[in-house]
Coordinates of C-alpha atoms and ligand atoms in Angstrom, one line a residue:
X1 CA -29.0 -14.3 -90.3
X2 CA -27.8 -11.1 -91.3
X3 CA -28.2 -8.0 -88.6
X4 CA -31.6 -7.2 -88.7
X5 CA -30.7 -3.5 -88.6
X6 CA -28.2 -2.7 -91.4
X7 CA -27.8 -6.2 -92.7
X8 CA -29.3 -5.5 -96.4
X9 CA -26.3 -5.8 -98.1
X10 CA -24.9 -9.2 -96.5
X11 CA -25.3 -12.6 -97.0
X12 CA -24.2 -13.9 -94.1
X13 CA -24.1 -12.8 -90.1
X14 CA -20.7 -12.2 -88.3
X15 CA -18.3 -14.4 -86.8
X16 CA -19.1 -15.1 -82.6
X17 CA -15.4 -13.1 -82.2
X18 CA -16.7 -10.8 -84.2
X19 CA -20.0 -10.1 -82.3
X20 CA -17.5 -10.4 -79.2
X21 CA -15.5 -7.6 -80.2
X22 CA -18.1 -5.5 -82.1
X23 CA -20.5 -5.6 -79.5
X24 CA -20.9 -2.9 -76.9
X25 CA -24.6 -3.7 -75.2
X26 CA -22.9 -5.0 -72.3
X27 CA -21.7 -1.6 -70.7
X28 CA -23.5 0.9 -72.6
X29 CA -26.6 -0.9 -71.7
X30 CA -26.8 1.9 -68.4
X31 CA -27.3 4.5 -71.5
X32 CA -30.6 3.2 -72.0
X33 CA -32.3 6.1 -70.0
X34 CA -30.8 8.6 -72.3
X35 CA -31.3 6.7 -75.0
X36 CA -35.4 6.7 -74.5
X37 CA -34.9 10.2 -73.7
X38 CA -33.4 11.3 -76.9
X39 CA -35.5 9.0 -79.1
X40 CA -38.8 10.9 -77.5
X41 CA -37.5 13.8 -78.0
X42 CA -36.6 13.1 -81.7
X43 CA -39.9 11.2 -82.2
X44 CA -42.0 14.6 -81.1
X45 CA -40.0 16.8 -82.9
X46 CA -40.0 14.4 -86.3
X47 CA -43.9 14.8 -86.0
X48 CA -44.1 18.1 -85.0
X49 CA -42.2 18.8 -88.5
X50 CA -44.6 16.8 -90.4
X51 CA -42.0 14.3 -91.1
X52 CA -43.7 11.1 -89.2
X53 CA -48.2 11.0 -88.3
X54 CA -49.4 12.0 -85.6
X55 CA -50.7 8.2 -85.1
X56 CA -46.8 6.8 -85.3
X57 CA -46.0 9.0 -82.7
X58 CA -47.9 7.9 -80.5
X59 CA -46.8 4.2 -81.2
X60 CA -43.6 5.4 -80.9
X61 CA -43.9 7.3 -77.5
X62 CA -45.8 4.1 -75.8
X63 CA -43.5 1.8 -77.4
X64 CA -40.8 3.7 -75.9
X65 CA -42.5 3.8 -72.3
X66 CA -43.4 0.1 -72.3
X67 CA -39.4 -1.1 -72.7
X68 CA -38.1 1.5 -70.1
X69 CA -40.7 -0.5 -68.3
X70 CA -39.1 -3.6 -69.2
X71 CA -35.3 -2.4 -68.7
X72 CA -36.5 -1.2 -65.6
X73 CA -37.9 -4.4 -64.3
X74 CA -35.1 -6.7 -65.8
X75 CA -37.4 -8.4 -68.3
X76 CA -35.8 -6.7 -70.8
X77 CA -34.1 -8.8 -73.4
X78 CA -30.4 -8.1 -74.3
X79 CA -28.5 -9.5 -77.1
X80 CA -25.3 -8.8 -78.4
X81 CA -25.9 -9.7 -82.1
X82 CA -27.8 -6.2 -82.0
X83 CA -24.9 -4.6 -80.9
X84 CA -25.6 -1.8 -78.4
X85 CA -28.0 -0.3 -76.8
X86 CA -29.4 1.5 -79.7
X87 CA -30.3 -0.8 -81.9
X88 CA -31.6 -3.0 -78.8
X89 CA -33.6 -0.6 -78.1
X90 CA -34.9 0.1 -81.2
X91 CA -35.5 -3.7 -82.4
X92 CA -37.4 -3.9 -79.3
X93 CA -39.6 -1.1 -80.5
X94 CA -40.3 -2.4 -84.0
X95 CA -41.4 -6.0 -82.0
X96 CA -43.7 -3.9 -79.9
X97 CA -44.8 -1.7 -82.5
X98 CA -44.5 -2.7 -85.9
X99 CA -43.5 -0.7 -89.1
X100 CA -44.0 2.6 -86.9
X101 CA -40.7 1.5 -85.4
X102 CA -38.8 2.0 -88.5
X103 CA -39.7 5.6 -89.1
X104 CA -37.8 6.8 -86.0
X105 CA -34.4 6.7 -87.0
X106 CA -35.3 9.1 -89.9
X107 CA -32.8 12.3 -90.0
X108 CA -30.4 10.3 -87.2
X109 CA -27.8 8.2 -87.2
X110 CA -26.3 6.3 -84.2
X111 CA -23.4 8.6 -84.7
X112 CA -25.4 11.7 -83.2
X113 CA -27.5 9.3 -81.3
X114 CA -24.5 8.1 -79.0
X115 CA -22.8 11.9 -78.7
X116 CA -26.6 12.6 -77.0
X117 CA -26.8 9.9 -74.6
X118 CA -23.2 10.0 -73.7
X119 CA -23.4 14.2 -73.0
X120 CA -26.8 13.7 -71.0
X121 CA -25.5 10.8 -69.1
X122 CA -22.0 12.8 -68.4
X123 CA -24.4 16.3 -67.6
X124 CA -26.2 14.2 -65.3
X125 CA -22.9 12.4 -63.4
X126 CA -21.3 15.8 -62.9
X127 CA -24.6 17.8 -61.3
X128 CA -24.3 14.2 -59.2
X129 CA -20.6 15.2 -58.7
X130 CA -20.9 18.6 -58.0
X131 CA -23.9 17.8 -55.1
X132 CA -21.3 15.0 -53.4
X133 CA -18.9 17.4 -53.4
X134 CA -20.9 20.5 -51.8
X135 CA -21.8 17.8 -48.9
X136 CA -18.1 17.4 -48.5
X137 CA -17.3 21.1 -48.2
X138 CA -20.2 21.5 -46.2
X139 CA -18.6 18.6 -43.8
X140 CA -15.2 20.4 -43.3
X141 CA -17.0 23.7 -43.1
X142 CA -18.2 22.3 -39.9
X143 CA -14.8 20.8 -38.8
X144 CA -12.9 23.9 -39.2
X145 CA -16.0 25.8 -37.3
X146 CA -14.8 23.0 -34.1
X147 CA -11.1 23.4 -34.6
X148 CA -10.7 27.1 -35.6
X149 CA -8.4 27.0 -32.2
X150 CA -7.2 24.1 -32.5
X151 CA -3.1 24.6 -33.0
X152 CA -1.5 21.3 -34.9
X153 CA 2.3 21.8 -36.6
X154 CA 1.9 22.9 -40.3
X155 CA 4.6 20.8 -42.4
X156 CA 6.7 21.6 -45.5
X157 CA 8.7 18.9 -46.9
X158 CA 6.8 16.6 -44.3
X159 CA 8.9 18.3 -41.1
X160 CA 8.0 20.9 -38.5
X161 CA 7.5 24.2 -40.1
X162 CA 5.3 26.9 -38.2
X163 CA 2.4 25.8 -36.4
X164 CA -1.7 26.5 -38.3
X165 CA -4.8 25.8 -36.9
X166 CA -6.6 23.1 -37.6
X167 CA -9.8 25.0 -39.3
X168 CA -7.1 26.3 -41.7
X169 CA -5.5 22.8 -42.7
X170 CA -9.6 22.1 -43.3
X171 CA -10.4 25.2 -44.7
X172 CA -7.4 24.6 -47.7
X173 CA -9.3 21.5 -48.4
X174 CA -12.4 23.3 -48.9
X175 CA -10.6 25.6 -51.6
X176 CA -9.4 22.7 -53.3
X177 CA -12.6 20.7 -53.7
X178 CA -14.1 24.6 -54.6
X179 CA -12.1 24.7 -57.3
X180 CA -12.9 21.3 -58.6
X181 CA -16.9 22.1 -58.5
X182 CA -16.0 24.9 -60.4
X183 CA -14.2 22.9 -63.1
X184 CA -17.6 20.9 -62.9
X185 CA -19.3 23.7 -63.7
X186 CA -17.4 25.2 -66.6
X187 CA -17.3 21.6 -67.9
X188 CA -21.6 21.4 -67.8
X189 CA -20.8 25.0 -69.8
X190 CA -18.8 23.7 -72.8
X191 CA -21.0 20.5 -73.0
X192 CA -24.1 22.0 -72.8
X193 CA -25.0 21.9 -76.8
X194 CA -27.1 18.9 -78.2
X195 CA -25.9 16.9 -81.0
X196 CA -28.7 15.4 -81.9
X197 CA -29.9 15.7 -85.7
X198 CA -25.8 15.9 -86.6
X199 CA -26.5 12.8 -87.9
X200 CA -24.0 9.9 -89.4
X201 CA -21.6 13.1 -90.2
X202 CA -23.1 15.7 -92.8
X203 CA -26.6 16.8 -91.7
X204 CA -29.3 16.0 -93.3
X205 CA -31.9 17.0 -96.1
X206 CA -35.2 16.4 -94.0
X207 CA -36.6 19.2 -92.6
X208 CA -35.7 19.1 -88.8
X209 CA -35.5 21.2 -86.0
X210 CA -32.3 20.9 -83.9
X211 CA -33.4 24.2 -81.9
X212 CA -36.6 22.2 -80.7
X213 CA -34.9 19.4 -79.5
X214 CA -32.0 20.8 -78.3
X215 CA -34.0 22.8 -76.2
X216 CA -36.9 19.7 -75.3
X217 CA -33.7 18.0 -73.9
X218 CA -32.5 20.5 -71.4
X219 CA -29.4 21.9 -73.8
X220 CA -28.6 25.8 -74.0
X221 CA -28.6 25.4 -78.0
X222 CA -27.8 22.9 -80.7
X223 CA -24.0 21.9 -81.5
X224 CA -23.1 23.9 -84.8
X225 CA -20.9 22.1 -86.9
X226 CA -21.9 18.5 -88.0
X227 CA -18.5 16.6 -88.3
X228 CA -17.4 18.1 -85.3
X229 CA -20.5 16.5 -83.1
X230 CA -20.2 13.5 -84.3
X231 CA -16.9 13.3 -83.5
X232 CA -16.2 15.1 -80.2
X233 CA -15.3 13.8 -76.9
X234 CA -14.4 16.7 -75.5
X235 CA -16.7 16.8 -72.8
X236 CA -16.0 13.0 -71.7
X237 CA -12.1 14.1 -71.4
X238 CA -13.0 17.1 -69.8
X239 CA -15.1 15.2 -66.9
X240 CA -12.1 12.4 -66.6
X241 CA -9.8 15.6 -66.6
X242 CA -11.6 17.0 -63.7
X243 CA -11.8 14.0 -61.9
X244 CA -8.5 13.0 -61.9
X245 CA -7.7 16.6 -60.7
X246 CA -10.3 15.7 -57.9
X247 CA -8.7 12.4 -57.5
X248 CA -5.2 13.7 -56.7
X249 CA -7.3 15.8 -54.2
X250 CA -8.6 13.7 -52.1
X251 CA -5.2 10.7 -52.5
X252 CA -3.6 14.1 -50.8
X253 CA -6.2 14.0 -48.1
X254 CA -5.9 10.6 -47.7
X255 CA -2.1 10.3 -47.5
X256 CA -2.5 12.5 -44.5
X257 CA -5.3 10.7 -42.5
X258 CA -2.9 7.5 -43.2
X259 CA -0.3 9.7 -41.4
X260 CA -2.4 11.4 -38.6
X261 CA -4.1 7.9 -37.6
X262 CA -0.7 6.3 -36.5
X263 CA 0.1 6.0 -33.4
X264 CA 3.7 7.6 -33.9
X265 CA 1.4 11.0 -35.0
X266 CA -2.0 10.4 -33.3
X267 CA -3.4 13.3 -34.4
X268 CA -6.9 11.8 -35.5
X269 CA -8.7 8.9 -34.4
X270 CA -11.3 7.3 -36.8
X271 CA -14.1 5.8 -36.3
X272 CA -14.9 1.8 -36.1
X273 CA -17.3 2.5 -39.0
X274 CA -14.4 4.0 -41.1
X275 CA -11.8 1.8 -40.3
X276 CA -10.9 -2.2 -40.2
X277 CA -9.0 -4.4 -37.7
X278 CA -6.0 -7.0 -38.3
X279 CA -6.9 -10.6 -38.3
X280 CA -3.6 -11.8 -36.6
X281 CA -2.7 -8.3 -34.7
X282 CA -5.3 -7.4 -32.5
X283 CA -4.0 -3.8 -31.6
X284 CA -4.5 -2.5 -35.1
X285 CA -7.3 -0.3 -36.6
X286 CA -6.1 0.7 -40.1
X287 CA -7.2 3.4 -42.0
X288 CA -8.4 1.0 -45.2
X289 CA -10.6 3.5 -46.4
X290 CA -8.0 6.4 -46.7
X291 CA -5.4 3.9 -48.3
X292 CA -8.2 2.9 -51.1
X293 CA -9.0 6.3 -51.7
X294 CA -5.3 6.9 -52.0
X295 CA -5.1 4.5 -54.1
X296 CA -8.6 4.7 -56.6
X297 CA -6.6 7.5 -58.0
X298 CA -4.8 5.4 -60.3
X299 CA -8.1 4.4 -62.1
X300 CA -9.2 7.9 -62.5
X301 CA -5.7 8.5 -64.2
X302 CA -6.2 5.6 -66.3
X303 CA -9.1 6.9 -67.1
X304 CA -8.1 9.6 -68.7
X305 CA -5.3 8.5 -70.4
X306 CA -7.5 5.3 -71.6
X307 CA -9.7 7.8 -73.4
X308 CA -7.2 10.5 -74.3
X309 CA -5.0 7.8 -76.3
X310 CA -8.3 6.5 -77.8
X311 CA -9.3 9.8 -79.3
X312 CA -5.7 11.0 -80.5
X313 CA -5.4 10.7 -83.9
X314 CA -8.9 10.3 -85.2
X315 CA -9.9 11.2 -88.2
X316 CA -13.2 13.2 -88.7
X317 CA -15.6 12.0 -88.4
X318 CA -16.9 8.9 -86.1
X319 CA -14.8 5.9 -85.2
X320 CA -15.2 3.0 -84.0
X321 CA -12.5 3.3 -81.6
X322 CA -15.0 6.2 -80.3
X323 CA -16.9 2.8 -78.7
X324 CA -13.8 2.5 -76.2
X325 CA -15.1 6.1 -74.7
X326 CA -17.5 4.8 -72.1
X327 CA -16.3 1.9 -69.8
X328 CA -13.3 4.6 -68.8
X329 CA -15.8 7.3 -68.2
X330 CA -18.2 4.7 -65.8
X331 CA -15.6 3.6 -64.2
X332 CA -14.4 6.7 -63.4
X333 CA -17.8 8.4 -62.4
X334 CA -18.6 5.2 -60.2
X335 CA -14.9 5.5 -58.4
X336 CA -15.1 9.3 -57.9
X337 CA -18.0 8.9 -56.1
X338 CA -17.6 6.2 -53.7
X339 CA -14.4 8.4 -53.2
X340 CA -16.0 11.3 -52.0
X341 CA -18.6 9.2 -50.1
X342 CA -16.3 7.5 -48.0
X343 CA -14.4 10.8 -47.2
X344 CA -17.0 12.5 -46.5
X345 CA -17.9 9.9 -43.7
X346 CA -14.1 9.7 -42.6
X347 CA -13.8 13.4 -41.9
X348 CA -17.1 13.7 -40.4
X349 CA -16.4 10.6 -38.1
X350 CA -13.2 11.2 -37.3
X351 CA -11.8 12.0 -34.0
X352 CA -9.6 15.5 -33.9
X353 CA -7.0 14.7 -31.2
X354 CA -6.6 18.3 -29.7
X355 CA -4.0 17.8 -27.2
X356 CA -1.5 15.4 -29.3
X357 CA -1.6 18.1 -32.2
X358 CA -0.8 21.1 -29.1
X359 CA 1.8 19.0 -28.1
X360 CA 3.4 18.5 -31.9
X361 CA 2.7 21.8 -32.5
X362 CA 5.0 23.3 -29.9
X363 CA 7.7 20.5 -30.4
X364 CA 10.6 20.9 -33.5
X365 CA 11.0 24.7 -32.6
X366 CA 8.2 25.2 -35.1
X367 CA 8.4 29.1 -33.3
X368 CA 11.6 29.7 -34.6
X369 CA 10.0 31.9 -37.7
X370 CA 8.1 34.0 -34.6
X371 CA 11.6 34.7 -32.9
X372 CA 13.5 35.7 -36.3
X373 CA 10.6 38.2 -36.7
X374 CA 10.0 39.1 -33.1
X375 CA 13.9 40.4 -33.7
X376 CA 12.9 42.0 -36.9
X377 CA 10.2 43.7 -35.6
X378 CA 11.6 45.0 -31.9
X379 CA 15.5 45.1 -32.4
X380 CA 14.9 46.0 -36.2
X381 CA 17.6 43.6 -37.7
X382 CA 17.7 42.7 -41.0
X383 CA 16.1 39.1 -41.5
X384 CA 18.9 37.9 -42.7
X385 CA 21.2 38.2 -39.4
X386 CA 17.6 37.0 -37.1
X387 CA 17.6 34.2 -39.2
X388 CA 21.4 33.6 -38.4
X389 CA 20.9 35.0 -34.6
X390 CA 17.8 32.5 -34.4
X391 CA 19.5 29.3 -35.7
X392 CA 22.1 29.7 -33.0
X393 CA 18.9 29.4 -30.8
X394 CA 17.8 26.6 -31.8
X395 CA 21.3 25.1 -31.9
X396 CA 21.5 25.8 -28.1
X397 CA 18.2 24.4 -27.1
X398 CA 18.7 21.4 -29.5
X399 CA 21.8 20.8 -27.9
X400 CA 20.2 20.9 -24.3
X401 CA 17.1 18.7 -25.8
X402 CA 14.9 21.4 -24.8
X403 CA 12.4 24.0 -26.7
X404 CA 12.9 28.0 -27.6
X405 CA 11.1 29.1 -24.5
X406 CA 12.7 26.6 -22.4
X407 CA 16.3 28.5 -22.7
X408 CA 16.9 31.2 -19.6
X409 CA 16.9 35.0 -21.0
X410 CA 20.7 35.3 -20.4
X411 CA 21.1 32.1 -22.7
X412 CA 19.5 34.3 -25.3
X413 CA 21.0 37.3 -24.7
X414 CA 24.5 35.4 -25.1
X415 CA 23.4 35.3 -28.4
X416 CA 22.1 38.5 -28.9
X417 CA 22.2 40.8 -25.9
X418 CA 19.3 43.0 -27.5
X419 CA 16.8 40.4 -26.7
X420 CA 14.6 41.0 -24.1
X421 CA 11.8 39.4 -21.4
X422 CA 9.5 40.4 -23.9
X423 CA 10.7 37.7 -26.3
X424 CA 8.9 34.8 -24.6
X425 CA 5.2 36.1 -25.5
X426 CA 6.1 34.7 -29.3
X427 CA 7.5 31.7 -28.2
X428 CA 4.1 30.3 -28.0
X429 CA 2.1 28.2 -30.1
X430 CA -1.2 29.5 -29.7
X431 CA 0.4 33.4 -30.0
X432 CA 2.6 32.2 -33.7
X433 CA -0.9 30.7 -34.9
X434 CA -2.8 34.5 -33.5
X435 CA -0.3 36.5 -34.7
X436 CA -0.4 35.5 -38.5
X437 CA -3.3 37.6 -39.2
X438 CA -2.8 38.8 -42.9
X439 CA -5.0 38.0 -45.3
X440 CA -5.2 34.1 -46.3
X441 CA -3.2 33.4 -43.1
X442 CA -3.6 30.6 -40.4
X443 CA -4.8 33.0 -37.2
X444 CA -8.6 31.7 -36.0
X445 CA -10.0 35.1 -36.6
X446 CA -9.2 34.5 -40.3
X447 CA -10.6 31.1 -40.3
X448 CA -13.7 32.1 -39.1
X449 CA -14.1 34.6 -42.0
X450 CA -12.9 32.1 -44.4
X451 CA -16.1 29.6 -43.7
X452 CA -18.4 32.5 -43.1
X453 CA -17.0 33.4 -47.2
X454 CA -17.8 29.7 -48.0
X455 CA -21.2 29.2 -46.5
X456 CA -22.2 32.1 -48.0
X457 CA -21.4 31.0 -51.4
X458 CA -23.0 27.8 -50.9
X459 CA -26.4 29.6 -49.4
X460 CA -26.0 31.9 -52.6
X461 CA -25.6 29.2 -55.3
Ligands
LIG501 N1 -22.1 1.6 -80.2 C1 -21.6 2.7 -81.0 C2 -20.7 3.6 -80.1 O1 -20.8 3.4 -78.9 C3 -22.7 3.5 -81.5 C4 -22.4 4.3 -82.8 C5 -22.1 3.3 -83.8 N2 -22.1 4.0 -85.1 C6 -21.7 3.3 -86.2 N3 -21.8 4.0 -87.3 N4 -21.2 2.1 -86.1 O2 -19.9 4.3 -80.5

């Protein structure tokens, strides 16, 4: 009971712990589309070149067909002792099929076989990526559209700093998940080579065409350097790169919506559908979704790292190890996108709570900036000495527990007698937020051209 597919030289099968660890058909079974894929694509070619008949093509191609059929349904028969998904495949076929079977592994090895299905499967995930993603921008596109006037506090270092509108705190958002379709792009750039006809490590002396197939199977061109192919993950580190990148996007997102929903901030509401309630406290509505996003991060950085530490140190050509590359890579792709799914219903569900972020806004002297350059600007000191002149301002009215605008013009002018009536017309959130106007800047005017850049972008992709 030797393995029916390279078992020639043995006299005996392997151990059960050694099936258990060899084994990889129970993940890399969700290959099989790829793997059908790649085989037809091989088969044609092989006949094409003269290499197989006409006739054992055919046999071959509705072989092929019936037990995608068969996976498809769930009558398909898995076993481990064959391994993976390859050679389950491929026993499968000569059952159907006969001797016909045999001929389509000629000029391939499971080396270049795997680097195929894994770069299609990967190619396919991040065009699935990249689509979630554009319905996420689209979704805040259309937030920052509602809350262009909408004033809120920005924060650095978590306290008060100036206040920014709403559609700008969106519209950075919308920059950062850019940039991470973008890295999905250039990543479906580098990977877009076939490996197929690579073969174990060396090429091979049959006469096939890598061109052909490369181009049958939706690549820009064939991979050009055997040992490399075979041994290349790249493109797998690349997309667990990317996501993690992604990732520690949205955890940033999230971290905030855990903020805004408490009551202490009550800037959002969100909605029953994106939230859950406490068995024993009845008041609560947490924001469960948001915390498990913040959270799912952690398995996109294992992720990586799982595969990264996997591929360091190999030597040319193909590993085993290499078998480790997958359950990181569909874990991560699966995680990703639930992660985007469930913020892209959070932020289009959520309630923005105008008036609480109004009243934050204009709370922790967040105009202080506005009155240091309002004396800049008018009484043409040197930043430096507004800054100073400004802090004693805020000293005052902290002192008194009230805000800038709240202190009396002779107050001011105690401080700096050049100040004038005038000053109060900055003192206002809504006239900071106007006033910062250059570009990239918070102003609504600004935020308005900023989603009219991004919409058109999207329209033009
Ligand atoms: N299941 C293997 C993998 O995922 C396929 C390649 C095996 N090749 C070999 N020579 N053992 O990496």
């Amino acid at each position: 009971n030797s393995n029916q597919m390279w078992g020639g030289r043995f006299a005996s099968g392997p151990d059960a712990v050694m099936d258990a660890i060899n084994a990889s058909i129970d993940f890399d079974r969700a290959l099989y589309r790829e793997d059908i894929e790649g085989s037809l694509a091989h088969a044609e070619m092989l006949a094409a070149q003269g290499i197989i008949s006409d006739e054992d093509h055919a046999a071959i191609r509705d072989g092929l067909a019936k037990i995608e059929k068969e996976i498809e349904e769930g009558t398909f028969q898995f076993s481990r002792q064959l391994e993976d998904i390859h050679m389950n495949i491929e026993a499968r076929l000569s059952a159907l099929i006969g001797p016909a079977a045999g001929r389509l592994h000629t000029g391939r090895s499971r080396n270049d076989q795997v680097a195929l299905d894994f770069r299609l499967w990967v190619k396919r995930e991040l065009k699935r990526i990249d689509g979630a993603l554009a319905k996420l921008i689209e979704t805040f596109l259309a937030r920052a559209e509602e809350h262009a006037e909408t004033y809120l506090p920005g924060f650095t270092h978590l306290q008060t700093a100036q206040p920014v509108t709403f559609g700008h705190h969106c519209m950075a958002y919308v920059e950062m998940f850019g940039r991470d379709r973008s890295r999905v792009t250039d990543c479906i750039e580098r990977l877009d080579e076939s490996p197929l006809g690579a073969a174990a490590l060396a090429g091979t002396s049959l006469p096939i065409d890598r061109h052909s197939t490369a181009q049958r199977l939706g690549f820009r061109e064939p991979t050009r350097n055997s040992l490399d192919t075979v041994s290349d993950r790249d493109f797998a580190l690349e997309f667990l790169s990317l996501s993690a990148i992604c990732g520690m996007h949205l955890s940033r997102l999230a971290e905030e919506i855990v903020i805004w929903s408490t009551p202490q901030f009550g800037f959002i509401r969100l909605s029953d559908s994106f939230s859950t309630g406490s068995s024993i406290m009845p008041q609560k509505k947490n924001p469960d979704a948001a915390e498990l996003i913040r959270a799912k991060t952690g398995r996109l950085n294992g992720a990586l790292i799982t595969l990264l530490t996997v591929m360091k140190g190999l030597p040319l050509a193909y590993s085993k190890d290499m078998q480790e590359d997958k359950e990181a890579v569909f874990d991560a792709a699966e995680t990703l996108d639930l992660m985007i799914a469930a913020m892209t219903g959070m932020v289009s569900d959520m309630e923005v709570r105008v008036e609480n972020m109004a009243a934050a806004a204009g709370s922790g002297f967040a105009t202080a900036t506005d009155l240091a350059d309002w004396l800049v600007r008018q009484v043409n000191l040197p930043f430096r000495q507004a800054h100073h002149v400004t802090g004693r301002a805020v000293a005052l009215a902290e002192e008194r527990g009230v805000d800038l605008a709240d202190l009396p013009l002779a107050d001011l002018q105690a401080i700096d007698p050049a100040i004038t009536e005038d000053v109060y017309k900055v003192l206002t959130v809504e006239s900071c937020a106007k006033a910062r106007t250059s570009y990239g800047g918070t102003a609504p005017d600004n935020v308005r051209q900023q989603i009219a850049f991004w919409r058109d972008r999207l329209k033009n992709e």
